Coordinates of C-alpha atoms and ligand atoms in Angstrom, one line a residue:
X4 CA -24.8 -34.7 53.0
X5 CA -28.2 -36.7 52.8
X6 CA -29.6 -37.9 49.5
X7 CA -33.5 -37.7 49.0
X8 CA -35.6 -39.1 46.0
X9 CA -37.5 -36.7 43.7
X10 CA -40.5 -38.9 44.2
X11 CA -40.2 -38.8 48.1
X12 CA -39.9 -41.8 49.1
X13 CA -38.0 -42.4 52.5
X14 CA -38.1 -38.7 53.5
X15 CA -36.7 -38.9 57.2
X16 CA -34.4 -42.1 56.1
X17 CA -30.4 -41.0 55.6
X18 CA -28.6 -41.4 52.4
X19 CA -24.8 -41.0 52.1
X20 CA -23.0 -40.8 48.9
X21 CA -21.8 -43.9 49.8
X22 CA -25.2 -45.8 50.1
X23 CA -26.3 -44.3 46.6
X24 CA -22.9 -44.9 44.9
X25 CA -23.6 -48.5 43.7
X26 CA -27.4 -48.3 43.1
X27 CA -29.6 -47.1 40.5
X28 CA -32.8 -45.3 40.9
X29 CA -34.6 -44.8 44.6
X30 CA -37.1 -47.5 45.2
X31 CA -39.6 -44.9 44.6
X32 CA -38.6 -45.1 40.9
X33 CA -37.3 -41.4 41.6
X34 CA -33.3 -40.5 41.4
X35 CA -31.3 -39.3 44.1
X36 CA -30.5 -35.7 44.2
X37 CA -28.9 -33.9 47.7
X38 CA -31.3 -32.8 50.3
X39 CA -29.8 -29.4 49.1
X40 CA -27.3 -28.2 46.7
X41 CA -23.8 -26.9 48.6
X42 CA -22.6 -23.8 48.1
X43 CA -19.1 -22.0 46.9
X44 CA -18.3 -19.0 48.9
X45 CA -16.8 -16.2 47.2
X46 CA -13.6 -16.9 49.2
X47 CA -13.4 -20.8 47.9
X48 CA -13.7 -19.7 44.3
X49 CA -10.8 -17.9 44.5
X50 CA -9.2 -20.3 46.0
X51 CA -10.5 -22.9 43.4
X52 CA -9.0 -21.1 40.5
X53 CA -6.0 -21.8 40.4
X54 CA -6.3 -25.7 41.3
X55 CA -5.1 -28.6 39.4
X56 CA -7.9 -30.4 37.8
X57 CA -7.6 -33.0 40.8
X58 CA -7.4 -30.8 43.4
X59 CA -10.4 -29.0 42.0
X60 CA -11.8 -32.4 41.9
X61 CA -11.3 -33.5 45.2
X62 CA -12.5 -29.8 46.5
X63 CA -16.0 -30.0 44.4
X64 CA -16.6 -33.9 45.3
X65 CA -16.2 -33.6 49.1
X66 CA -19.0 -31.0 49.0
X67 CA -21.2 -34.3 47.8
X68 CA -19.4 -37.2 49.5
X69 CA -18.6 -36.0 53.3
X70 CA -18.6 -39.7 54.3
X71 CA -15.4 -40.2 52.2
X72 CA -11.8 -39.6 54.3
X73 CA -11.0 -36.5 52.8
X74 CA -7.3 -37.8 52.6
X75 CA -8.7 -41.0 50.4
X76 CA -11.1 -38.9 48.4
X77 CA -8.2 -36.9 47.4
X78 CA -6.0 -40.0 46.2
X79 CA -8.8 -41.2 44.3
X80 CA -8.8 -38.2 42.2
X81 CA -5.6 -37.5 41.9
X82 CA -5.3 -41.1 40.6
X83 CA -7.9 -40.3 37.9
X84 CA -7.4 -37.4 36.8
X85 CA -4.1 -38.1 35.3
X86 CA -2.1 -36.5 32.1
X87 CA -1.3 -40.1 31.1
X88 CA -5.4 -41.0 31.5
X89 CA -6.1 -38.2 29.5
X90 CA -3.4 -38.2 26.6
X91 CA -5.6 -38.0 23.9
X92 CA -4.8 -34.5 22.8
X93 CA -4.7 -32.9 19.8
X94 CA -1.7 -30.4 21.4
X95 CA 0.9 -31.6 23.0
X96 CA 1.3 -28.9 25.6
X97 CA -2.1 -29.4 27.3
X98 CA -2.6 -33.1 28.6
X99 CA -1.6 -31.9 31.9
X100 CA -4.8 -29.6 32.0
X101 CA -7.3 -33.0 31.7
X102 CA -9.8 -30.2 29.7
X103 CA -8.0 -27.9 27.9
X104 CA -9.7 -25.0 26.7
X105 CA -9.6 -24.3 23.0
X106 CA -10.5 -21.0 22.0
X107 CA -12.1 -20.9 18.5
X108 CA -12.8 -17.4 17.9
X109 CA -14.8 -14.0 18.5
X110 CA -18.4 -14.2 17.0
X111 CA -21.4 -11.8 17.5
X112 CA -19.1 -10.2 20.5
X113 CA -18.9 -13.5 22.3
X114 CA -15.0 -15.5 22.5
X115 CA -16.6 -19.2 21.3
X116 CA -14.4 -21.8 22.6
X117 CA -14.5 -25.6 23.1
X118 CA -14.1 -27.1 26.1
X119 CA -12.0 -30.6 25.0
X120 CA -13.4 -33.3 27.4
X121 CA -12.8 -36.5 25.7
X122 CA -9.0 -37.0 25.2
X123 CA -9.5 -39.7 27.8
X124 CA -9.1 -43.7 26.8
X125 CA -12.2 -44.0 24.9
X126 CA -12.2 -40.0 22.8
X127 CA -15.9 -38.9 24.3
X128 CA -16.8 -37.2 27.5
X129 CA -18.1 -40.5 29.3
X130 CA -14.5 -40.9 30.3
X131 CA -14.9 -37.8 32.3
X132 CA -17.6 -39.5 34.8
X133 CA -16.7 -43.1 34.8
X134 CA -12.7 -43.1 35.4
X135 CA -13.6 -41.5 38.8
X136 CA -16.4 -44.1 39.0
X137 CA -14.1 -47.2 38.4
X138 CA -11.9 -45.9 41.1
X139 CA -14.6 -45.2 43.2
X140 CA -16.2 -48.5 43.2
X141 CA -13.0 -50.7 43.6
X142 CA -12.1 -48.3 47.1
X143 CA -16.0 -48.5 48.0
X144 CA -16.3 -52.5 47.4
X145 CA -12.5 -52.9 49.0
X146 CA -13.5 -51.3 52.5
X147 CA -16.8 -53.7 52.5
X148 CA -15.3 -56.5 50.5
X149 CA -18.0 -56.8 48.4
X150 CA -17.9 -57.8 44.8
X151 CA -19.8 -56.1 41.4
X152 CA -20.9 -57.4 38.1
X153 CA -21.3 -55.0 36.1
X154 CA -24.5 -55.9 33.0
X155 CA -24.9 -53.4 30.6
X156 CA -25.9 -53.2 26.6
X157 CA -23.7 -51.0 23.9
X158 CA -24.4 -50.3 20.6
X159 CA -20.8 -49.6 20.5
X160 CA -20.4 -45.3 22.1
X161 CA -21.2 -46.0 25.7
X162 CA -20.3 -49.1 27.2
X163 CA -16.5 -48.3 25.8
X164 CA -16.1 -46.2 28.3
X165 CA -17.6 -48.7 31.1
X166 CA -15.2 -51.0 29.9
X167 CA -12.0 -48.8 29.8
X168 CA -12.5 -47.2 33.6
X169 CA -13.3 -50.7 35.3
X170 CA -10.4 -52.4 33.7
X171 CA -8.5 -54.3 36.0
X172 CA -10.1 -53.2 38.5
X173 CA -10.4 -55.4 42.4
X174 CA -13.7 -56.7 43.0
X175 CA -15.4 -55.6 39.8
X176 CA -16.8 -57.5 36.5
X177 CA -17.9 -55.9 33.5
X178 CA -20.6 -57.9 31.3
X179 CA -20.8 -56.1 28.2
X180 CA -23.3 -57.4 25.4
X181 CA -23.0 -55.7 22.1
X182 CA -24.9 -56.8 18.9
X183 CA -22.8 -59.3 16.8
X184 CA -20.7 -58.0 13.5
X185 CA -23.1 -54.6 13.8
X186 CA -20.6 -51.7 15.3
X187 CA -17.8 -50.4 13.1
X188 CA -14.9 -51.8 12.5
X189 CA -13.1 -49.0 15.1
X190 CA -15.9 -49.5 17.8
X191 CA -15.7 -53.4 17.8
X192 CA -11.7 -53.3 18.3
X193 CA -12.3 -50.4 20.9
X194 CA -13.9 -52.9 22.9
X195 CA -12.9 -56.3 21.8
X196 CA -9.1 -55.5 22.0
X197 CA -9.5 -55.3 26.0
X198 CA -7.8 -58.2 27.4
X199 CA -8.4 -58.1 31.2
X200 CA -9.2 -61.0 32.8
X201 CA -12.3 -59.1 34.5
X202 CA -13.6 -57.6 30.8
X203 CA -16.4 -59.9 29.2
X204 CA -17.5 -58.6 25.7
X205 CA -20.3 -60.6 24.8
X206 CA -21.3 -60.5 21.0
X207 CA -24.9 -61.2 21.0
X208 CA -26.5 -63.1 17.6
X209 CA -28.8 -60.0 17.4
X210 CA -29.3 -56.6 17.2
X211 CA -29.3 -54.1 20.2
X212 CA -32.5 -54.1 21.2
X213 CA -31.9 -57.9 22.0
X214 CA -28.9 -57.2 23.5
X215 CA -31.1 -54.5 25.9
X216 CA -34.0 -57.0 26.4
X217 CA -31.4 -59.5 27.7
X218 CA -29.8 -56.9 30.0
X219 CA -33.9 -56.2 31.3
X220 CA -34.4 -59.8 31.2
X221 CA -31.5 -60.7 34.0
X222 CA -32.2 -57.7 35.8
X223 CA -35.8 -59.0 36.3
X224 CA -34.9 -62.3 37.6
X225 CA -34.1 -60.5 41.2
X226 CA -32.3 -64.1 42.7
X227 CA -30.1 -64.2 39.9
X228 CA -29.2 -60.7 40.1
X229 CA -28.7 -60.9 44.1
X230 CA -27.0 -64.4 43.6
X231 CA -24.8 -62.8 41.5
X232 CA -24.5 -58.9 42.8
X233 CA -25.6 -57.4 39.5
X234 CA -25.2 -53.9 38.7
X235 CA -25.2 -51.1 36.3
X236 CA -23.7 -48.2 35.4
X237 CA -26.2 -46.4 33.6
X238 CA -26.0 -42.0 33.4
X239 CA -28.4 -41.8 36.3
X240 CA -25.9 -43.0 38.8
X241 CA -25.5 -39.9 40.8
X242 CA -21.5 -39.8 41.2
X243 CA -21.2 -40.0 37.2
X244 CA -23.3 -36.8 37.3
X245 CA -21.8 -34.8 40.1
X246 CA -18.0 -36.1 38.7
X247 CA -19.7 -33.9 35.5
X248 CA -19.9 -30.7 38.0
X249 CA -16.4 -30.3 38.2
X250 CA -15.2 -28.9 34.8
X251 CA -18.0 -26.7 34.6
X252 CA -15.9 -24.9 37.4
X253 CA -12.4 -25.7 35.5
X254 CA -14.4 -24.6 32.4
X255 CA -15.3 -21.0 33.8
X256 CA -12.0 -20.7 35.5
X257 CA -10.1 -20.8 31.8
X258 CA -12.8 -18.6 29.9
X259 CA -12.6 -15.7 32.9
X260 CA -10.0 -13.5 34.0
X261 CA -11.8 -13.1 37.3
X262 CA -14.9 -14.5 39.4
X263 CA -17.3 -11.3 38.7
X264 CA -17.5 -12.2 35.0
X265 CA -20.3 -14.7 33.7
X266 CA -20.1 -17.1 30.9
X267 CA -22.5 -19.8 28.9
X268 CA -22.1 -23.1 28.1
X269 CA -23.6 -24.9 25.5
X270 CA -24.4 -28.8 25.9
X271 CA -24.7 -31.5 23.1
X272 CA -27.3 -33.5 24.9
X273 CA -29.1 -36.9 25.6
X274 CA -30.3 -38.3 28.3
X275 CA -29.9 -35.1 30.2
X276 CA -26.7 -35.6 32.4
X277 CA -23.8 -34.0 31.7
X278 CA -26.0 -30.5 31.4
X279 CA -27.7 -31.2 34.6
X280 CA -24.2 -31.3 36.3
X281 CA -23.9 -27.9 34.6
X282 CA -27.3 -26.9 36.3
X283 CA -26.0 -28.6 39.7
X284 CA -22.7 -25.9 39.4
X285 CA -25.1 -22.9 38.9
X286 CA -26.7 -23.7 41.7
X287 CA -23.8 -24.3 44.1
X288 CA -23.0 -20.8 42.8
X289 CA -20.4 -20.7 39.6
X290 CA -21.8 -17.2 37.9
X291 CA -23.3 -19.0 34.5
X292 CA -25.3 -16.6 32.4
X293 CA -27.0 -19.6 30.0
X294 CA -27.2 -23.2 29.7
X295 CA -27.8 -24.1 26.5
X296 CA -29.1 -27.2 25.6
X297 CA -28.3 -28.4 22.1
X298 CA -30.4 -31.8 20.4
X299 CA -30.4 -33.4 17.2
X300 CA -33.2 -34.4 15.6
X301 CA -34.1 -36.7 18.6
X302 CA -35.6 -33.1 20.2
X303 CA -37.4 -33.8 23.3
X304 CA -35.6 -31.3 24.8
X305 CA -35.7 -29.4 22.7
X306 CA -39.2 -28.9 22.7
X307 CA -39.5 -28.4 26.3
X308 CA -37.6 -25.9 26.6
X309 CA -39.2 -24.3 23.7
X310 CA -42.9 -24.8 24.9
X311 CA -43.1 -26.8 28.3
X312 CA -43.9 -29.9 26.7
X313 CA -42.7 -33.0 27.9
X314 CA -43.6 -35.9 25.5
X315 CA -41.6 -38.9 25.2
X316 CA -40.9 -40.5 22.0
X317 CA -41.8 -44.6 21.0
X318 CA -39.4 -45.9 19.1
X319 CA -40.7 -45.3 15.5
X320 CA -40.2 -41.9 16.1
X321 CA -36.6 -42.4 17.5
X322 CA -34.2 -41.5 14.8
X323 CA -31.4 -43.3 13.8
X324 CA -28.7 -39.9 13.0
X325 CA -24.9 -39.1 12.7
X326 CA -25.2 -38.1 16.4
X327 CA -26.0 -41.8 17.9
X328 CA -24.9 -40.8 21.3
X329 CA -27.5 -38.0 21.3
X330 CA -30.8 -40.9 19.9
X331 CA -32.6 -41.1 22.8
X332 CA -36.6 -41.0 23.2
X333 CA -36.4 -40.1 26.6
X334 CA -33.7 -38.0 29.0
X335 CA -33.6 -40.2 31.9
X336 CA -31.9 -37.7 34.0
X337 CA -34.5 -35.1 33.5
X338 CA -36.9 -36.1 36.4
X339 CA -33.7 -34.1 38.8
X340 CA -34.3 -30.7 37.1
X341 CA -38.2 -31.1 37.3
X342 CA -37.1 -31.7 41.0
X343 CA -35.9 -28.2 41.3
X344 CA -37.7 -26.4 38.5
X345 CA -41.2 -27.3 41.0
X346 CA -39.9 -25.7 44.0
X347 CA -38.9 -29.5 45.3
X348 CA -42.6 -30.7 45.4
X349 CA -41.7 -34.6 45.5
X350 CA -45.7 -35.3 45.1
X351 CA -46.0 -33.2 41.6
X352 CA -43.2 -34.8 40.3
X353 CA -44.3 -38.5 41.0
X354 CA -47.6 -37.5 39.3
X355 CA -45.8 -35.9 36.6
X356 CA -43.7 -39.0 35.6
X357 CA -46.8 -41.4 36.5
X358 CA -48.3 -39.1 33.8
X359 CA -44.7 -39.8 31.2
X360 CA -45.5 -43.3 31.6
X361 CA -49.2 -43.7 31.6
X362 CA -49.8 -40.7 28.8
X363 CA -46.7 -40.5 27.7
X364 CA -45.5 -37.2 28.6
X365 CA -47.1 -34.0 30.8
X366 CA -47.5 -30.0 29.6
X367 CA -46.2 -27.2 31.8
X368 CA -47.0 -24.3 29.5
X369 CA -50.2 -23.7 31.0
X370 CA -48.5 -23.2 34.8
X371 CA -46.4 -20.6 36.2
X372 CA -43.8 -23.5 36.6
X373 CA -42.9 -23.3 33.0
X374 CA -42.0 -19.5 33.1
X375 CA -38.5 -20.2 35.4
X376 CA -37.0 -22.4 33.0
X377 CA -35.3 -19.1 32.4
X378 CA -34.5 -17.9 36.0
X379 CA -32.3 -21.4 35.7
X380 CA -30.5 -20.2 32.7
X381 CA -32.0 -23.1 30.4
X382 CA -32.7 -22.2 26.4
X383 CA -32.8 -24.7 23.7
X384 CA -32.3 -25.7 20.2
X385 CA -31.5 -28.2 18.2
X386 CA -29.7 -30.0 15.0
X387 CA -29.9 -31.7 11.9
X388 CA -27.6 -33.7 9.8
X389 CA -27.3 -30.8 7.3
X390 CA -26.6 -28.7 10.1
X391 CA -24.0 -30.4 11.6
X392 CA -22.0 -31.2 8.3
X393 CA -22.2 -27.4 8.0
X394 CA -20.8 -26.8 11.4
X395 CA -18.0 -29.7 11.0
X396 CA -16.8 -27.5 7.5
X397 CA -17.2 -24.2 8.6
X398 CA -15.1 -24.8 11.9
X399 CA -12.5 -26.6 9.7
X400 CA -12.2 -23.6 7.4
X401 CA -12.9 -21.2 9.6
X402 CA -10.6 -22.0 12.6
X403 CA -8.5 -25.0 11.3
X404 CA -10.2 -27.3 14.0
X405 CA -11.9 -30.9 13.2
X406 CA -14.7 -31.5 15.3
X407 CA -16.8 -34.2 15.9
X408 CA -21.0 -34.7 15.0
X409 CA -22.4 -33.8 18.5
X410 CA -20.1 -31.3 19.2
X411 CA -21.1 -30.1 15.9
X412 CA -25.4 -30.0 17.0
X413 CA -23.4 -28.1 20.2
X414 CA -21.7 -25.3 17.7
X415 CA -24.7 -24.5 15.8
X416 CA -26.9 -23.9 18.7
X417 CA -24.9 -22.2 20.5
X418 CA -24.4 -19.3 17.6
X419 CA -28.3 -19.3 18.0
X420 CA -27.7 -17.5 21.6
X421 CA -24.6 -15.9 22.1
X422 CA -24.5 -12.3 23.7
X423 CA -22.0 -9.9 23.1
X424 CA -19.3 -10.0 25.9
X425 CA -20.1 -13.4 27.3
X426 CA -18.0 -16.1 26.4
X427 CA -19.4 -19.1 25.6
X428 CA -18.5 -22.5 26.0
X429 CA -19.3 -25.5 23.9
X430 CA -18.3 -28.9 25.6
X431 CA -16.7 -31.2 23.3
X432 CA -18.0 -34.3 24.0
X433 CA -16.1 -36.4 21.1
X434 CA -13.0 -36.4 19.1
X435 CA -13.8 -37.1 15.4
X436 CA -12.1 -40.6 15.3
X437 CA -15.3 -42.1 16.5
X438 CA -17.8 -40.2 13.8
X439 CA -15.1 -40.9 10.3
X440 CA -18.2 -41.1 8.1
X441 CA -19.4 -38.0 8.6
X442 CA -16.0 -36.2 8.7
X443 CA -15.0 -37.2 5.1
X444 CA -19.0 -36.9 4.1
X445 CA -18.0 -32.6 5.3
X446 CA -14.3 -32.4 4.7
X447 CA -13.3 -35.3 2.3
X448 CA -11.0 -36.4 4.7
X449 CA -9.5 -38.6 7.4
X450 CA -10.6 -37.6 10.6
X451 CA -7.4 -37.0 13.3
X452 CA -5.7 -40.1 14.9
X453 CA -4.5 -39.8 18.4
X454 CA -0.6 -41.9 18.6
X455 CA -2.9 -43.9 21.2
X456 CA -4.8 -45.1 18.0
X457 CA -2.6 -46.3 15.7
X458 CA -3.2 -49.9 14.5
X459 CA -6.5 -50.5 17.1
X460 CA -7.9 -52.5 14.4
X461 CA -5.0 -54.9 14.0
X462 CA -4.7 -55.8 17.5
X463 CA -5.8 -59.5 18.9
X464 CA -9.5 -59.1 20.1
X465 CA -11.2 -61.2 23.1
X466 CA -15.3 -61.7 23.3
X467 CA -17.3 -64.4 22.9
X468 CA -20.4 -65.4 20.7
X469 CA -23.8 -66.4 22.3
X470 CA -26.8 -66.3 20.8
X471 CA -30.0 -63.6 21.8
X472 CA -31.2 -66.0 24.8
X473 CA -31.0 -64.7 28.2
X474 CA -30.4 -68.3 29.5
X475 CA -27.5 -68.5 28.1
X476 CA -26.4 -65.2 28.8
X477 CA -26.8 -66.0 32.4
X478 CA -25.0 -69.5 32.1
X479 CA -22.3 -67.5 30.8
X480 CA -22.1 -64.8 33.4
X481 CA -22.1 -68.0 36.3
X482 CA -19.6 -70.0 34.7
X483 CA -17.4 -66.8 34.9
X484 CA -18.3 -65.0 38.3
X485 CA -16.4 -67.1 41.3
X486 CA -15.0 -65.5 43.7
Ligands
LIG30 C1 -23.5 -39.5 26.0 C2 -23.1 -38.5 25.0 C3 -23.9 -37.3 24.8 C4 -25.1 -37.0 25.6 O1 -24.8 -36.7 27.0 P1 -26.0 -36.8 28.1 O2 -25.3 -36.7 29.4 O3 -26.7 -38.1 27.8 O4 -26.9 -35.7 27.8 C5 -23.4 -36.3 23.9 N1 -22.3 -36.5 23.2 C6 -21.6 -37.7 23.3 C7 -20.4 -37.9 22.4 C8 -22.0 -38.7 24.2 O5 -21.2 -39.8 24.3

């Protein structure tokens, strides 16, 4: 398997999964996508359905990673994909399925069900991705005996989940700034309870946007960050996306009773990764009728797939909603669809995204490109705080189920396009814990507690003050990185 850029640079050059695990973008600027998508014969998807989640794992990731032993490709994910990783479940009997399948109810002739992907450490689907990730990197950086320090920014949803799969993990540090005194109660002692030796929660005198500048700042300063083998883990990282792939597959297995029926899912999204590893799985084969992608009021994707405009947002017009993980401006994993939506024309897509960042955005209404949107399965729509509350009661009452705000903006879409006789499949992408305000804002009530839970806000925490100065952020990370 060869990775290629979607701008095109190094065309003729050789990629392994390997070589793109621990990077970022291509030096293009472009993101990695395979020279071409593997397929699933007929005979391997009915050997796949009956898999364990780890075995289906393994299966799907060796399509992508052929320079991987299959034998320790196999131990990593059966070491991640674990019922005692993923114990956050709201039904006892299900752990052992790693994404249980919920079945809500039949509406409009569809069977709507959820697709429960974040009852790993952290409750949100990020866990999915970046457990295997955190495995991945300790085997990659033990067979070249290399060292990573990981530099990232949180506002308090994402860099959880960073923190929770890298954990005691060989060869790896985690940096993590966060603004000081600024995430909830709950989100602070998420992170700041962590007391491995190679977790660093840095509580930056600021707000996030200083916390990001810092993170931009030390990445800039190239000697420092090859002095000290900085990294990231940010959602363009290829493996996080094709780790994504997999319970697509698991997904369709548990809505179907055989491989000639079709379903659709339906994808809270953001920066455009977890339902481009749906698009990935349609195009290795798995029969999905729709994707459906489901925004808040942040809606840039909304309105491309509505009118072929692409136009990214500044950050006035960025909004601040009860969906945070879903407030972005701009889907940073897009760019790989384009990819494939332009017949694979590396030259248009460069000038597309020269156009994103020099007029802020680019129009495909006008050409025939715009028009196969559908032939990939892709429709849109998108949410609003109203909405959402709505969704959050009327699933409560309806089917005695709590769910949380972005699954929510996933719910009401999807009722926008079901078809009668296709199941479809909303991904949960986070358990209410995380999102209390606006559970007792629709239900006047607690949101659910996994046992995992109880007293998180009592325990001894472990970070460290420094003010909003990239100096010192960088004296920090040296006094702390010897090896
Ligand atoms: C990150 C996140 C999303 C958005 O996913 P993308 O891959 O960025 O599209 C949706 N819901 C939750 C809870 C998230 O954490």
């Amino acid at each position: 398997m060869n990775y290629i850029s979607t701008r095109g640079a190094g065309i003729g050059e050789r990629h392994t999964f390997s070589d793109i695990l621990l990077g970022g973008l291509a030096k293009d600027g472009g993101l990695y996508l395979p020279a071409e998508y593997p397929r699933v014969s007929a005979d391997e998807l009915a050997r796949w359905r009956t898999l364990s989640y780890a075995d289906l794992a393994f299966e799907v990731l060796s399509k992508f990673s052929d320079d991987i032993p299959a034998e320790d490709l196999r131990a990593l994910t059966r070491r991640t994909y674990t019922a005692e990783v993923y114990c956050n479940v709201r039904s006892s009997e299900s752990a052992a399925q790693i994404t249980p399948l919920k079945p809500l109810g039949v509406e409009s002739g569809a069977q709507l069900s959820l697709l429960e992907l974040s009852n790993g450490p952290t409750l949100a689907f990020k866990d999915m991705a970046m457990q295997l990730l955190g495995n991945l990197f300790e085997y990659t950086l033990g067979k070249t005996r290399q060292t990573l320090n990981i530099l990232g920014a949180t506002s308090g949803d994402t860099g959880s989940a960073a923190e929770y799969a890298m954990r005691g993990k060989k060869g790896v540090r985690v940096f993590m700034l966060s603004p000081n005194q600024k995430m909830s109660a709950f989100q602070t002692a998420q992170m700041y309870s962590l007391q491995d030796p190679n977790i660093f929660n840095i509580a930056v005198e600021g707000v996030f946007d200083d916390c990001q500048d810092i993170v931009k700042a030390v990445s800039n300063d190239h000697a420092f960050k090859a002095n000290y083998k900085i990294g990231t883990v940010n959602s363009i990282n290829w493996a996080r996306v094709v780790a994504q792939v997999v319970y697509y597959f698991k997904g369709y297995f548990a809505a179907t009773q055989s491989n000639d029926e079709r379903v659709s899912f339906t994808v809270p999204s953001g920066n455009f990764g977890n339902v481009c590893a749906g698009h990935i799985a349609r195009m290795m084969g798995l029969p999905i009728e729709k994707l459906v992608v489901a925004t808040n009021e942040n809606d840039v994707l909304d309105e491309f797939f509505t009118s072929g405009i692409y136009r990214v947002r500044g950050s006035a017009e960025t909004y601040h909603t009860s969906s945070p993980s879903m407030d972005i401006s701009k889907a940073s994993n897009f760019e790989r669809f384009v990819f494939d939506l332009l017949g694979r024309d590396p030259k248009r897509v460069l000038q597309l995204f020269r156009d994103v960042e020099e007029k802020g955005g680019f129009d495909l209404a006008a050409s025939g490109d715009f028009a196969r949107v559908r032939e990939f399965g892709f429709v849109s729509g998108s949410s609003t705080h109203a909405d959402r509350v709505e969704a959050i009661r009327d699933v409560y009452q309806r089917y005695n189920t709590m769910i949380d705000t972005h699954t929510a903006d996933g719910l009401k879409v999807a009722r926008e396009h079901l078809q009668a006789g296709i199941p479809m499949i909303v991904l949960e992408t986070a358990q209410p814990l995380k999102f209390g305000e606006t559970i007792r804002e629709a239900l006047a009530r607690e949101p659910e507690r996994p046992a995992a839970f109880a007293g998180l806000e009592a325990l001894p925490q472990r970070f460290e003050v420094l003010p909003a100065d990239a100096q010192q952020i960088k004296e920090f990370i040296a006094a702390n990185v010897r090896d």
